[in-house]
Coordinates of C-alpha atoms in Angstrom, one line a residue:
M44 CA -22.6 5.3 -47.3
Q45 CA -26.0 5.5 -49.0
S46 CA -27.8 3.5 -46.3
C47 CA -26.2 5.5 -43.6
A48 CA -27.1 8.7 -45.3
K49 CA -30.7 7.6 -45.7
S50 CA -31.0 6.6 -42.1
W51 CA -29.5 9.9 -40.9
V52 CA -32.0 12.0 -42.9
I53 CA -35.0 9.9 -41.8
L54 CA -33.9 10.3 -38.2
F55 CA -33.4 14.0 -38.7
A56 CA -36.8 14.5 -40.2
K57 CA -38.4 12.5 -37.4
S58 CA -36.5 14.4 -34.8
V59 CA -39.0 17.3 -35.2
N60 CA -41.8 15.0 -34.0
P61 CA -40.5 11.5 -33.3
H62 CA -44.0 10.1 -33.2
A63 CA -45.1 11.5 -36.5
P64 CA -44.5 10.0 -40.0
C65 CA -42.2 11.7 -42.4
R66 CA -44.3 14.2 -44.4
H67 CA -43.9 15.9 -47.7
I68 CA -42.5 19.4 -47.5
C69 CA -43.5 22.3 -49.7
G70 CA -42.8 26.0 -50.1
I71 CA -39.2 25.6 -51.4
N72 CA -39.3 28.8 -53.4
R73 CA -40.2 31.0 -50.5
I74 CA -37.4 29.6 -48.2
F75 CA -35.0 29.5 -51.1
G76 CA -35.5 33.2 -51.7
K77 CA -34.9 34.1 -48.1
L78 CA -31.7 32.1 -48.0
Q79 CA -30.5 33.7 -51.2
N80 CA -30.8 37.2 -49.6
R81 CA -28.7 36.1 -46.6
I82 CA -25.7 34.8 -48.4
Q83 CA -23.1 37.5 -48.9
T84 CA -20.3 35.7 -50.8
R85 CA -19.8 32.5 -52.8
N86 CA -18.0 31.0 -49.7
A87 CA -20.8 31.6 -47.3
F88 CA -22.8 28.7 -46.1
V89 CA -25.6 27.7 -43.7
T90 CA -25.4 24.5 -41.8
V91 CA -28.5 22.8 -40.5
R92 CA -28.0 19.7 -38.4
G93 CA -24.9 18.8 -40.5
L94 CA -26.5 19.3 -43.9
R95 CA -24.5 22.0 -45.6
T96 CA -26.3 24.5 -47.9
S97 CA -23.0 25.8 -49.3
A98 CA -24.6 28.2 -51.7
V99 CA -27.5 25.7 -52.1
Y100 CA -28.8 27.7 -54.9
A101 CA -25.4 28.4 -56.4
A102 CA -25.2 25.0 -58.1
S103 CA -28.0 26.2 -60.4
R104 CA -25.8 29.2 -61.6
Q105 CA -24.3 28.6 -64.9
I106 CA -21.0 30.2 -63.9
D107 CA -20.6 27.9 -61.0
R108 CA -21.1 24.8 -63.1
I109 CA -18.5 26.1 -65.6
L110 CA -16.1 27.3 -63.0
P111 CA -16.5 25.0 -60.0
R112 CA -14.8 25.9 -56.8
H113 CA -11.3 24.6 -56.5
D114 CA -11.0 24.7 -52.7
D115 CA -13.0 21.5 -52.2
F116 CA -11.2 20.4 -49.1
A117 CA -14.4 21.0 -47.0
E118 CA -16.5 19.3 -49.6
R119 CA -14.5 16.1 -49.2
H120 CA -14.2 16.1 -45.5
I121 CA -17.2 17.7 -43.9
G122 CA -20.7 16.2 -44.3
P123 CA -22.3 14.6 -47.3
G124 CA -21.5 15.6 -50.9
E125 CA -23.9 16.8 -53.5
R126 CA -24.7 13.2 -54.6
E127 CA -25.4 12.0 -51.0
K128 CA -27.6 15.0 -50.3
R129 CA -29.6 14.4 -53.5
E130 CA -30.2 10.8 -52.6
M131 CA -31.4 11.7 -49.1
L132 CA -33.7 14.3 -50.5
D133 CA -35.1 11.8 -52.9
V134 CA -35.8 9.3 -50.1
L135 CA -37.8 12.1 -48.3
G136 CA -39.6 13.1 -51.5
L137 CA -38.1 16.6 -51.3
E138 CA -36.7 18.9 -54.0
S139 CA -34.2 20.8 -51.9
I140 CA -32.8 21.3 -48.4
A141 CA -34.6 24.6 -48.4
Q142 CA -37.8 22.7 -48.6
L143 CA -36.7 20.5 -45.7
I144 CA -36.1 23.6 -43.7
E145 CA -39.4 25.2 -44.6
D146 CA -41.4 22.3 -43.2
T147 CA -39.1 21.3 -40.4
V148 CA -38.3 24.6 -38.6
P149 CA -41.4 26.3 -37.3
E150 CA -41.7 29.8 -38.8
S151 CA -42.3 31.3 -35.4
I152 CA -38.7 30.6 -34.3
R153 CA -36.9 31.3 -37.5
I154 CA -34.5 34.2 -37.6
Q155 CA -36.1 37.1 -39.5
R156 CA -32.8 38.9 -40.2
S157 CA -29.4 38.2 -41.4
M158 CA -27.0 37.0 -38.7
K159 CA -24.7 39.7 -37.4
M160 CA -21.3 38.2 -38.2
D161 CA -18.1 39.5 -39.5
D162 CA -17.4 39.2 -43.2
P163 CA -15.7 36.0 -44.3
L164 CA -11.9 36.1 -44.7
C165 CA -9.6 34.2 -47.0
E166 CA -6.8 32.0 -45.5
N167 CA -4.2 34.7 -45.5
E168 CA -6.5 37.2 -43.9
V169 CA -7.5 34.7 -41.3
L170 CA -3.8 34.1 -40.4
E171 CA -3.1 37.8 -40.3
H172 CA -6.1 38.4 -38.0
L173 CA -5.2 35.5 -35.8
Q174 CA -1.6 36.9 -35.4
K175 CA -2.9 40.2 -34.2
I176 CA -5.0 38.4 -31.6
A177 CA -2.1 36.3 -30.5
S178 CA 0.2 39.3 -30.1
K179 CA -2.1 40.4 -27.3
N180 CA -1.1 37.4 -25.3
K181 CA 2.0 37.7 -23.1
V182 CA 4.2 34.6 -23.1
W183 CA 6.3 34.8 -20.0
R184 CA 8.8 32.2 -18.9
Q185 CA 7.4 29.4 -16.7
N186 CA 10.3 28.2 -14.7
K187 CA 10.2 24.8 -13.0
R188 CA 10.2 25.2 -9.2
R189 CA 13.4 23.4 -8.2
T190 CA 13.8 24.7 -4.6
F191 CA 12.3 23.1 -1.6
Y192 CA 12.5 24.6 1.9
I193 CA 13.0 22.4 5.0
D194 CA 12.6 23.8 8.5
P195 CA 15.8 22.6 10.3
R196 CA 13.7 21.8 13.3
C197 CA 12.3 18.7 11.5
H198 CA 13.7 15.4 12.8
P199 CA 17.2 14.8 11.4
Q200 CA 16.2 11.5 9.8
T201 CA 13.3 13.2 8.0
I202 CA 15.6 15.9 6.6
A203 CA 18.0 13.2 5.4
V204 CA 15.2 11.3 3.6
V205 CA 14.0 14.4 1.8
Q206 CA 17.5 15.5 0.8
T207 CA 18.2 12.0 -0.6
R208 CA 15.0 11.8 -2.6
A209 CA 15.4 15.4 -3.9
N210 CA 19.0 14.9 -4.9
Y211 CA 18.3 12.6 -7.8
I212 CA 15.5 14.6 -9.3
G213 CA 17.3 17.9 -9.5
V214 CA 15.5 19.6 -6.6
K215 CA 17.6 21.8 -4.3
T216 CA 16.7 21.5 -0.6
V217 CA 17.4 24.5 1.6
L218 CA 17.4 24.5 5.4
K219 CA 15.8 27.7 6.7
L220 CA 13.7 28.9 9.6
P221 CA 10.2 30.1 8.7
H222 CA 11.1 33.8 9.0
E223 CA 14.1 33.3 6.7
M224 CA 12.1 31.7 3.9
D225 CA 11.5 33.8 0.8
F226 CA 8.5 32.8 -1.4
S227 CA 8.6 36.0 -3.6
G228 CA 10.5 34.2 -6.4
K229 CA 9.1 31.6 -8.7
D230 CA 11.5 28.8 -7.9
V231 CA 10.2 27.5 -4.6
S232 CA 7.9 24.5 -4.9
G233 CA 7.2 23.8 -1.3
V234 CA 8.1 23.8 2.4
L235 CA 8.3 21.1 5.0
F236 CA 7.9 21.8 8.8
Q237 CA 7.4 19.7 11.8
Y238 CA 4.5 20.1 14.4
P239 CA 5.5 19.7 17.2
D240 CA 9.1 20.1 16.1
T241 CA 12.1 17.8 16.9
D242 CA 12.8 19.9 20.0
G243 CA 9.2 19.5 21.2
R244 CA 8.2 23.1 20.5
V245 CA 4.6 23.9 19.4
E246 CA 4.0 27.0 17.4
D247 CA 1.5 28.4 14.9
F248 CA 2.5 27.9 11.3
T249 CA -0.5 29.7 9.8
A250 CA 1.5 32.7 8.6
L251 CA 4.1 30.4 7.0
V252 CA 1.5 28.4 5.2
D253 CA -0.2 31.5 4.0
R254 CA 3.0 33.0 2.6
A255 CA 3.9 29.7 0.9
H256 CA 0.5 29.5 -0.8
K257 CA 0.6 33.1 -1.9
G258 CA 4.0 32.4 -3.5
G259 CA 2.5 29.4 -5.3
A260 CA 4.2 26.8 -3.1
L261 CA 2.8 23.8 -1.2
A262 CA 3.0 23.4 2.5
C263 CA 3.8 20.0 4.0
C264 CA 3.6 19.1 7.7
A265 CA 5.2 16.2 9.5
T266 CA 3.3 15.6 12.7
D267 CA 2.6 13.3 15.7
L268 CA -0.9 11.9 15.4
L269 CA -1.2 11.3 19.2
A270 CA -0.4 15.0 19.7
L271 CA -3.1 16.0 17.3
C272 CA -5.7 14.5 19.7
V273 CA -5.2 17.6 21.8
L274 CA -3.5 20.0 19.4
R275 CA -5.0 22.0 16.6
P276 CA -4.6 19.9 13.5
P277 CA -2.3 21.2 10.6
G278 CA -5.4 21.3 8.4
E279 CA -6.5 24.4 10.3
F280 CA -3.2 26.0 9.3
G281 CA -4.2 25.4 5.6
V282 CA -2.2 22.2 5.2
Y283 CA -3.8 19.4 3.2
R284 CA -4.0 15.9 4.6
L285 CA -2.3 13.2 2.5
A286 CA -3.8 9.7 2.8
L287 CA -2.0 6.9 1.1
Q288 CA -2.6 3.2 0.6
T289 CA -0.4 0.6 2.3
R290 CA 0.6 -0.5 -1.2
E291 CA 0.9 1.5 -4.5
Q292 CA -1.7 -0.1 -6.8
H293 CA -1.2 2.1 -9.9
I294 CA 2.5 1.9 -10.7
R295 CA 3.1 3.8 -14.0
R296 CA 6.6 2.5 -14.7
D297 CA 9.0 5.4 -15.4
K298 CA 6.1 7.9 -15.3
A299 CA 5.4 7.1 -11.6
T300 CA 6.0 9.4 -8.7
S301 CA 6.2 6.5 -6.3
N302 CA 7.8 3.0 -6.4
I303 CA 6.1 1.7 -3.3
C304 CA 5.4 -2.1 -3.7
T305 CA 5.3 -3.6 -0.3
A306 CA 2.0 -3.9 1.5
Q307 CA 2.5 -2.7 5.1
A308 CA -0.9 -4.1 5.9
L309 CA 0.1 -5.4 9.3
L310 CA 1.2 -2.0 10.6
A311 CA -1.8 -0.3 9.1
N312 CA -4.2 -2.9 10.7
M313 CA -2.5 -2.4 14.1
A314 CA -2.9 1.4 13.9
A315 CA -6.5 1.1 12.7
M316 CA -7.6 -1.3 15.5
F317 CA -5.8 0.9 18.1
G318 CA -8.0 3.8 16.9
V319 CA -11.2 1.6 16.8
Y320 CA -10.6 0.2 20.3
H321 CA -9.8 3.5 22.0
G322 CA -12.0 5.8 19.9
P323 CA -11.6 9.6 20.0
Q324 CA -12.2 9.9 23.7
G325 CA -9.8 7.2 24.6
L326 CA -7.1 8.6 22.4
K327 CA -7.7 12.0 23.8
H328 CA -7.3 10.6 27.3
I329 CA -4.0 8.9 26.3
A330 CA -2.7 12.1 24.8
E331 CA -3.7 14.2 27.8
R332 CA -2.0 11.8 30.1
T333 CA 1.2 11.9 28.1
H334 CA 1.1 15.7 28.0
N335 CA 0.5 15.9 31.7
A336 CA 3.5 13.7 32.4
A337 CA 5.6 16.2 30.3
L338 CA 4.2 19.1 32.3
I339 CA 5.1 17.5 35.6
L340 CA 8.6 16.8 34.4
A341 CA 9.0 20.3 33.0
E342 CA 7.9 21.8 36.4
G343 CA 10.4 19.6 38.2
L344 CA 13.3 20.6 35.8
K345 CA 12.5 24.3 36.3
R346 CA 12.6 23.8 40.1
A347 CA 16.0 22.2 39.8
G348 CA 17.3 25.3 38.0
H349 CA 17.3 24.0 34.4
R350 CA 15.9 26.1 31.6
L351 CA 13.4 24.9 29.1
H352 CA 13.8 26.1 25.4
S353 CA 10.0 26.3 25.0
E354 CA 7.0 26.7 27.3
M355 CA 4.6 25.2 24.8
F356 CA 5.2 21.5 24.1
F357 CA 3.4 18.2 23.9
D358 CA 5.7 15.3 25.1
T359 CA 9.3 16.5 24.3
L360 CA 11.5 18.8 26.3
K361 CA 14.8 20.5 25.2
V362 CA 16.7 21.6 28.3
S363 CA 19.7 23.8 29.0
C364 CA 21.3 22.2 32.0
S365 CA 22.2 24.2 35.1
V366 CA 24.9 21.6 36.0
A367 CA 27.3 19.7 33.8
A368 CA 25.5 17.6 31.2
K369 CA 28.1 14.9 31.8
D370 CA 27.0 14.5 35.4
I371 CA 23.4 14.2 34.3
L372 CA 24.2 11.6 31.7
E373 CA 26.2 9.5 34.2
R374 CA 23.1 9.5 36.5
A375 CA 21.0 8.5 33.5
V376 CA 23.2 5.5 32.9
Q377 CA 22.5 4.4 36.5
R378 CA 18.8 4.4 35.8
E379 CA 19.2 2.9 32.3
I380 CA 17.7 6.0 30.7
N381 CA 18.7 7.4 27.3
L382 CA 18.7 11.1 26.8
R383 CA 19.3 13.1 23.6
V384 CA 22.6 14.9 23.6
Y385 CA 22.6 18.2 21.6
G386 CA 25.9 19.4 22.9
E387 CA 27.0 22.5 24.8
G388 CA 25.1 21.5 27.9
V389 CA 21.8 20.9 26.2
L390 CA 19.9 17.7 26.6
G391 CA 16.5 16.4 25.3
V392 CA 14.0 14.0 26.7
S393 CA 10.8 12.6 25.2
L394 CA 7.9 10.8 26.9
D395 CA 5.2 8.7 25.6
E396 CA 2.0 6.9 26.7
T397 CA 4.0 4.1 28.5
V398 CA 5.6 6.5 31.0
T399 CA 4.7 5.8 34.6
E400 CA 5.0 7.7 37.9
R401 CA 8.2 5.7 38.6
D402 CA 9.7 6.8 35.3
L403 CA 9.0 10.4 36.1
D404 CA 10.7 10.0 39.6
D405 CA 13.7 8.5 37.9
L406 CA 14.0 11.3 35.4
L407 CA 13.6 14.0 38.1
W408 CA 16.4 12.3 40.1
V409 CA 18.6 12.2 37.0
F410 CA 18.2 15.9 36.6
G411 CA 18.8 16.6 40.2
C412 CA 15.3 17.5 41.3
E413 CA 14.6 16.6 44.9
S414 CA 10.8 16.5 44.6
S415 CA 8.9 13.4 43.4
A416 CA 6.3 13.4 40.6
E417 CA 3.5 13.1 43.2
L418 CA 4.6 16.2 45.2
I419 CA 5.1 18.3 42.1
A420 CA 1.6 17.3 40.8
E421 CA 0.0 18.2 44.2
K422 CA 1.6 21.6 44.2
M423 CA 0.7 22.3 40.6
G424 CA -2.9 21.5 41.3
E425 CA -5.3 22.9 38.8
R426 CA -2.5 24.8 37.1
V427 CA -1.8 21.7 35.0
K428 CA -3.2 23.1 31.8
G429 CA -0.4 23.4 29.1
I430 CA -1.9 22.9 25.7
M431 CA -5.4 22.5 27.1
G432 CA -5.4 26.1 28.4
S433 CA -3.8 27.6 25.3
P434 CA -5.0 28.7 21.8
F435 CA -3.4 25.5 20.5
K436 CA -6.1 23.3 22.1
R437 CA -8.0 21.2 19.6
T438 CA -11.7 22.1 19.3
S439 CA -12.6 20.2 16.1
K440 CA -14.0 16.7 16.2
Y441 CA -12.2 13.6 14.8
L442 CA -12.8 9.9 14.2
T443 CA -16.6 10.6 14.0
H444 CA -17.4 7.4 12.0
T445 CA -19.5 4.9 13.9
I446 CA -16.7 2.3 13.7
F447 CA -14.5 4.5 16.0
N448 CA -17.3 4.9 18.5
S449 CA -18.7 1.4 18.9
Y450 CA -16.2 -1.2 19.9
H451 CA -14.5 0.0 23.2
S452 CA -14.7 -3.2 25.2
E453 CA -12.5 -6.2 24.7
T454 CA -15.5 -8.4 23.9
N455 CA -16.8 -6.0 21.2
I456 CA -13.4 -5.3 19.6
V457 CA -12.6 -9.0 19.4
R458 CA -15.9 -9.8 17.8
Y459 CA -15.5 -7.0 15.4
M460 CA -12.0 -8.2 14.4
K461 CA -13.3 -11.7 14.1
R462 CA -15.9 -10.6 11.6
L463 CA -13.2 -8.8 9.6
E464 CA -10.9 -11.8 9.9
N465 CA -13.5 -14.1 8.4
K466 CA -13.5 -12.0 5.3
D467 CA -9.7 -12.3 4.7
I468 CA -6.8 -14.7 5.0
S469 CA -5.4 -14.8 8.6
L470 CA -3.6 -17.0 11.0
V471 CA -6.7 -19.2 11.3
H472 CA -6.4 -20.0 7.6
S473 CA -2.7 -20.3 6.9
M474 CA 0.7 -19.7 8.5
I475 CA 1.9 -16.0 8.5
P476 CA 5.4 -15.5 10.0
L477 CA 5.3 -12.6 12.5
P478 CA 8.2 -10.7 14.1
I479 CA 9.7 -11.7 17.4
T480 CA 7.9 -9.8 20.1
W481 CA 10.3 -10.6 23.0
N482 CA 10.9 -7.5 25.1
E483 CA 14.6 -7.6 24.3
F484 CA 13.9 -7.2 20.6
A485 CA 10.6 -5.2 20.5
N486 CA 11.3 -2.5 23.0
L487 CA 14.7 -1.2 22.0
H488 CA 14.7 2.4 20.9
P489 CA 15.9 2.7 17.3
F490 CA 18.4 5.4 18.3
C491 CA 19.7 3.8 21.4
P492 CA 23.6 3.5 21.7
L493 CA 25.0 0.5 19.9
D494 CA 26.4 -1.0 23.1
Q495 CA 22.7 -1.5 24.2
A496 CA 21.9 -3.4 21.0
E497 CA 24.7 -6.0 20.8
G498 CA 22.1 -8.7 20.3
Y499 CA 20.8 -7.0 17.2
Q500 CA 24.3 -6.4 16.0
Q501 CA 25.0 -10.1 16.3
L502 CA 21.9 -10.9 14.3
F503 CA 22.9 -8.3 11.6
R504 CA 26.4 -9.7 11.3
Q505 CA 25.2 -13.3 11.1
L506 CA 22.5 -12.5 8.6
E507 CA 24.9 -10.4 6.5
K508 CA 27.4 -13.3 6.4
D509 CA 24.7 -15.7 5.3
L510 CA 23.3 -13.4 2.7
C511 CA 26.7 -12.6 1.3
E512 CA 27.2 -16.4 0.9
V513 CA 23.9 -16.8 -0.8
T514 CA 24.3 -13.9 -3.2
G515 CA 28.0 -13.8 -3.8
Y516 CA 28.1 -10.1 -2.9
D517 CA 30.7 -8.5 -0.6
K518 CA 28.5 -6.5 1.7
I519 CA 24.9 -6.1 2.7
S520 CA 23.0 -3.0 3.8
F521 CA 19.9 -3.6 5.9
Q522 CA 18.6 0.0 5.8
P523 CA 15.9 -0.3 3.1
N524 CA 12.5 -1.3 4.5
S525 CA 11.0 -2.7 1.3
G526 CA 12.1 -4.1 -2.0
A527 CA 11.2 -0.9 -3.8
Q528 CA 13.2 1.1 -1.3
G529 CA 16.0 -1.4 -1.9
E530 CA 15.9 -0.7 -5.6
Y531 CA 16.1 3.0 -4.9
A532 CA 19.0 2.6 -2.4
G533 CA 20.8 0.3 -4.8
L534 CA 20.5 2.7 -7.8
A535 CA 21.6 5.6 -5.5
A536 CA 24.7 3.5 -4.6
I537 CA 25.4 3.0 -8.3
K538 CA 25.0 6.7 -9.0
A539 CA 27.4 7.5 -6.1
Y540 CA 29.9 5.0 -7.4
L541 CA 29.8 6.5 -10.9
N542 CA 30.0 10.1 -9.5
S543 CA 33.1 9.1 -7.5
K544 CA 34.7 8.0 -10.8
G545 CA 33.9 11.3 -12.5
D546 CA 31.1 9.7 -14.5
A547 CA 28.2 11.8 -13.3
H548 CA 27.1 12.2 -16.9
R549 CA 26.1 8.5 -17.0
T550 CA 22.3 8.6 -16.5
V551 CA 20.9 6.1 -18.9
C552 CA 19.3 3.0 -17.4
L553 CA 18.3 0.0 -19.6
I554 CA 15.2 -1.9 -18.5
P555 CA 13.6 -4.9 -20.3
K556 CA 10.0 -4.3 -21.3
S557 CA 8.9 -7.3 -19.1
A558 CA 10.5 -5.8 -16.0
H559 CA 8.5 -5.2 -12.8
G560 CA 6.8 -1.8 -12.7
T561 CA 8.9 -0.6 -9.8
N562 CA 12.1 -0.9 -11.8
P563 CA 11.5 2.1 -14.1
A564 CA 9.8 4.0 -11.3
S565 CA 12.9 3.6 -9.1
A566 CA 15.2 4.5 -12.0
Q567 CA 13.4 7.8 -12.7
M568 CA 13.3 8.6 -9.0
A569 CA 17.1 8.1 -8.9
G570 CA 17.5 10.7 -11.7
M571 CA 18.1 8.2 -14.5
K572 CA 16.6 8.2 -18.0
V573 CA 14.9 4.9 -18.8
Q574 CA 15.5 3.1 -22.2
V575 CA 13.3 0.1 -22.7
V576 CA 14.9 -3.2 -24.0
E577 CA 12.7 -5.4 -26.2
V578 CA 12.0 -9.0 -25.2
D579 CA 10.9 -12.0 -27.3
K580 CA 7.6 -14.0 -26.9
D581 CA 9.2 -16.1 -24.1
G582 CA 10.3 -13.0 -22.2
N583 CA 14.0 -13.4 -23.0
I584 CA 16.0 -10.3 -23.6
D585 CA 16.4 -9.4 -27.3
M586 CA 20.2 -9.4 -27.5
A587 CA 20.3 -7.6 -30.8
N588 CA 18.1 -4.8 -29.5
L589 CA 20.2 -4.7 -26.3
K590 CA 23.5 -4.4 -28.2
A591 CA 22.0 -1.6 -30.3
L592 CA 20.9 0.3 -27.3
V593 CA 24.2 -0.2 -25.5
D594 CA 26.1 1.0 -28.6
K595 CA 23.8 4.1 -28.9
H596 CA 24.1 5.1 -25.2
K597 CA 27.5 3.7 -24.2
A598 CA 28.9 7.2 -23.4
N599 CA 26.1 7.8 -20.9
L600 CA 25.2 4.2 -19.8
A601 CA 24.8 4.1 -16.0
A602 CA 23.1 0.7 -15.4
M603 CA 20.8 -2.0 -16.5
M604 CA 18.1 -3.4 -14.3
I605 CA 17.2 -7.1 -14.9
T606 CA 15.0 -9.6 -13.1
Y607 CA 16.5 -13.0 -12.8
P608 CA 15.0 -15.5 -13.3
S609 CA 12.9 -13.4 -15.6
T610 CA 9.3 -12.5 -14.9
F611 CA 8.4 -15.5 -17.2
G612 CA 10.2 -17.8 -14.7
V613 CA 13.1 -18.5 -17.1
F614 CA 16.8 -18.7 -16.3
E615 CA 18.2 -17.0 -19.4
E616 CA 21.4 -18.5 -20.6
S617 CA 22.6 -15.1 -21.8
I618 CA 22.7 -13.5 -18.3
G619 CA 26.5 -13.7 -18.2
D620 CA 26.8 -12.1 -21.6
V621 CA 24.4 -9.4 -20.6
C622 CA 26.4 -8.5 -17.6
N623 CA 29.7 -8.5 -19.5
L624 CA 28.2 -6.2 -22.2
I625 CA 27.1 -3.7 -19.7
H626 CA 30.4 -3.7 -17.8
Q627 CA 32.4 -3.4 -21.0
N628 CA 30.5 -0.2 -21.7
G629 CA 31.0 1.4 -18.3
G630 CA 27.7 0.5 -16.7
Q631 CA 26.6 -1.4 -13.6
V632 CA 24.1 -4.3 -13.4
Y633 CA 21.2 -4.1 -11.0
L634 CA 19.5 -7.5 -10.5
D635 CA 16.0 -7.4 -9.1
G636 CA 15.9 -9.9 -6.3
A637 CA 12.2 -10.5 -6.4
N638 CA 12.8 -14.0 -7.7
M639 CA 16.0 -14.6 -5.7
N640 CA 14.5 -17.6 -3.8
A641 CA 14.6 -19.5 -7.1
Q642 CA 18.4 -19.1 -7.2
V643 CA 19.3 -20.0 -3.6
G644 CA 21.8 -22.8 -3.6
L645 CA 21.8 -23.0 -7.4
C646 CA 23.6 -19.8 -8.5
R647 CA 24.7 -16.5 -7.2
P648 CA 24.2 -13.1 -8.8
G649 CA 27.7 -11.9 -7.7
D650 CA 29.2 -14.8 -9.6
Y651 CA 27.6 -14.3 -13.0
G652 CA 28.2 -10.5 -13.1
S653 CA 25.5 -8.6 -11.1
D654 CA 26.8 -5.7 -9.1
V655 CA 23.8 -4.8 -6.8
S656 CA 20.5 -6.5 -5.8
H657 CA 17.8 -6.1 -3.3
L658 CA 16.3 -9.0 -1.4
N659 CA 12.7 -9.2 -0.3
L660 CA 13.3 -10.9 3.0
H661 CA 9.7 -10.0 4.1
K662 CA 8.1 -11.5 1.0
T663 CA 9.3 -13.6 -2.0
F664 CA 12.7 -14.5 -0.5
C665 CA 11.2 -16.8 2.2
I666 CA 7.5 -16.2 2.8
P667 CA 4.3 -16.0 0.6
H668 CA 3.9 -12.7 -1.3
G669 CA 1.7 -10.3 0.7
G670 CA 2.7 -11.5 4.1
G671 CA 1.9 -8.1 5.4
G672 CA 5.3 -6.9 6.5
P673 CA 6.9 -5.2 8.2
G674 CA 9.1 -4.7 5.2
M675 CA 12.8 -5.7 4.9
G676 CA 14.6 -5.1 1.6
P677 CA 18.3 -5.2 2.2
I678 CA 20.7 -4.6 -0.7
G679 CA 23.9 -6.5 -1.6

């Protein structure tokens, strides 16, 4: 303490002139007298660089020595005490702090009057004064915003995903058209709309976004990136762009807002190289060609007597048929074309960059138009404007980086990719399993009728049979596209099962401390409350701690998530006892399948008590971690 105090004072003295030696200071009586005039009460003090002159001169008063202050809290906790100050002054060869001030602070800058401050207050007076100040603040209720609007013209699958995710975190989703949405309350957190919408319509959402922001809500837009090459981007409506990594790198366990784990690097690389190869002009050309094809088809449909639901569209048309929709669908079957059926004589058709003149001719024939695409285009002439002749035309630049404007020949793009390849692992360094690219597998539309995908159905059935045999489970769902989404789907299934039994109050999920970070993230996303189970130094579950937690939460126990073998690579002998304990107390067991490949042929989760698992078919189940996807995380 002494050495520190000495060093501090020497540094303080030299701070006036760091290059000058410490000098003796005189004139203490003059400064002392000035300070004495400024001090109003015995509690007043002056602080100079941390050295407190709390009635510096008061210690010399006989009354203060006989009746020392009792409220010495500050003396003990703020700055040096009298002994430390005396030692520091002795080192400097000074008699008092006043003398230090006299020779340290230039007289020209010293305050020549008393400071204009309020009189000091005792503790009770301070509290009373503070209460008066606090009473001027208005503490109003700050309600959590638990309502989220969805424009019903979003894609059905998008709506379903949002509803599922919102359901387990207590957010109410409401389907309303923009003009029906009310943001005047304080319960709406955001709104989701689609641009262009699921029916192909293009409209201006500026007013909607403005109303949402004024009401304190966020605006989210689902969009078609190809369309945005010619359409005004949502950012010009006031919507923020959201850019994410292909893998979540900062999982915060049960505090996370995402449980993403799978790296969809393959898909990201394909999209990136597509943009690099074509560049902004090439992408605009593709978008314009797609849009022009839709314009030609729309003109032909109108000539055939059909009615379009919107005159402003990009590549999708919603059509009220002038003849029986059944007849049109029968003609579509003859040309092997799938149309979207809305019902009540309304059909939908979507085009893309692969559409040819022959495809347009077939569609025109299906809808009963006697003209060909060529004849319609010739008659339209320069009137083919659509978006390009409307206020929705994009005028802002995009993909301006040099990378997107340099490699537009096959030679250049291959060389560029080769340079990138040499910086990372690739097929030239090791085996990476890739999806089958046969036309019969790669080019089926995900929403095509089941009778057009019997090959896929056979694969699904055979794979389900094999996986049920491997795991000991009764059924397999192939819907999740990653292990993390498998976790979420599995926990959602457990929640639905408990709800069906009248156990909706069961929301506690037990998770070992050593569990993968996605486990607690998935649990909180499914609306569960995470309780951490202790593990020993080898990663084994602490059975005593587990039993205590189960006993404490048995009335509300929903599930336990466990990785097996453990993250330490150990097959815990107590796994059967763990599963039985959870079942006996009304819960379900979720087994993380990240290490499932270590069990194949040796043991089966369904046999030793697990109820649900996900399987990383794209990753640790059968290929090296980080194979790049696409993801496949079925649950059993």
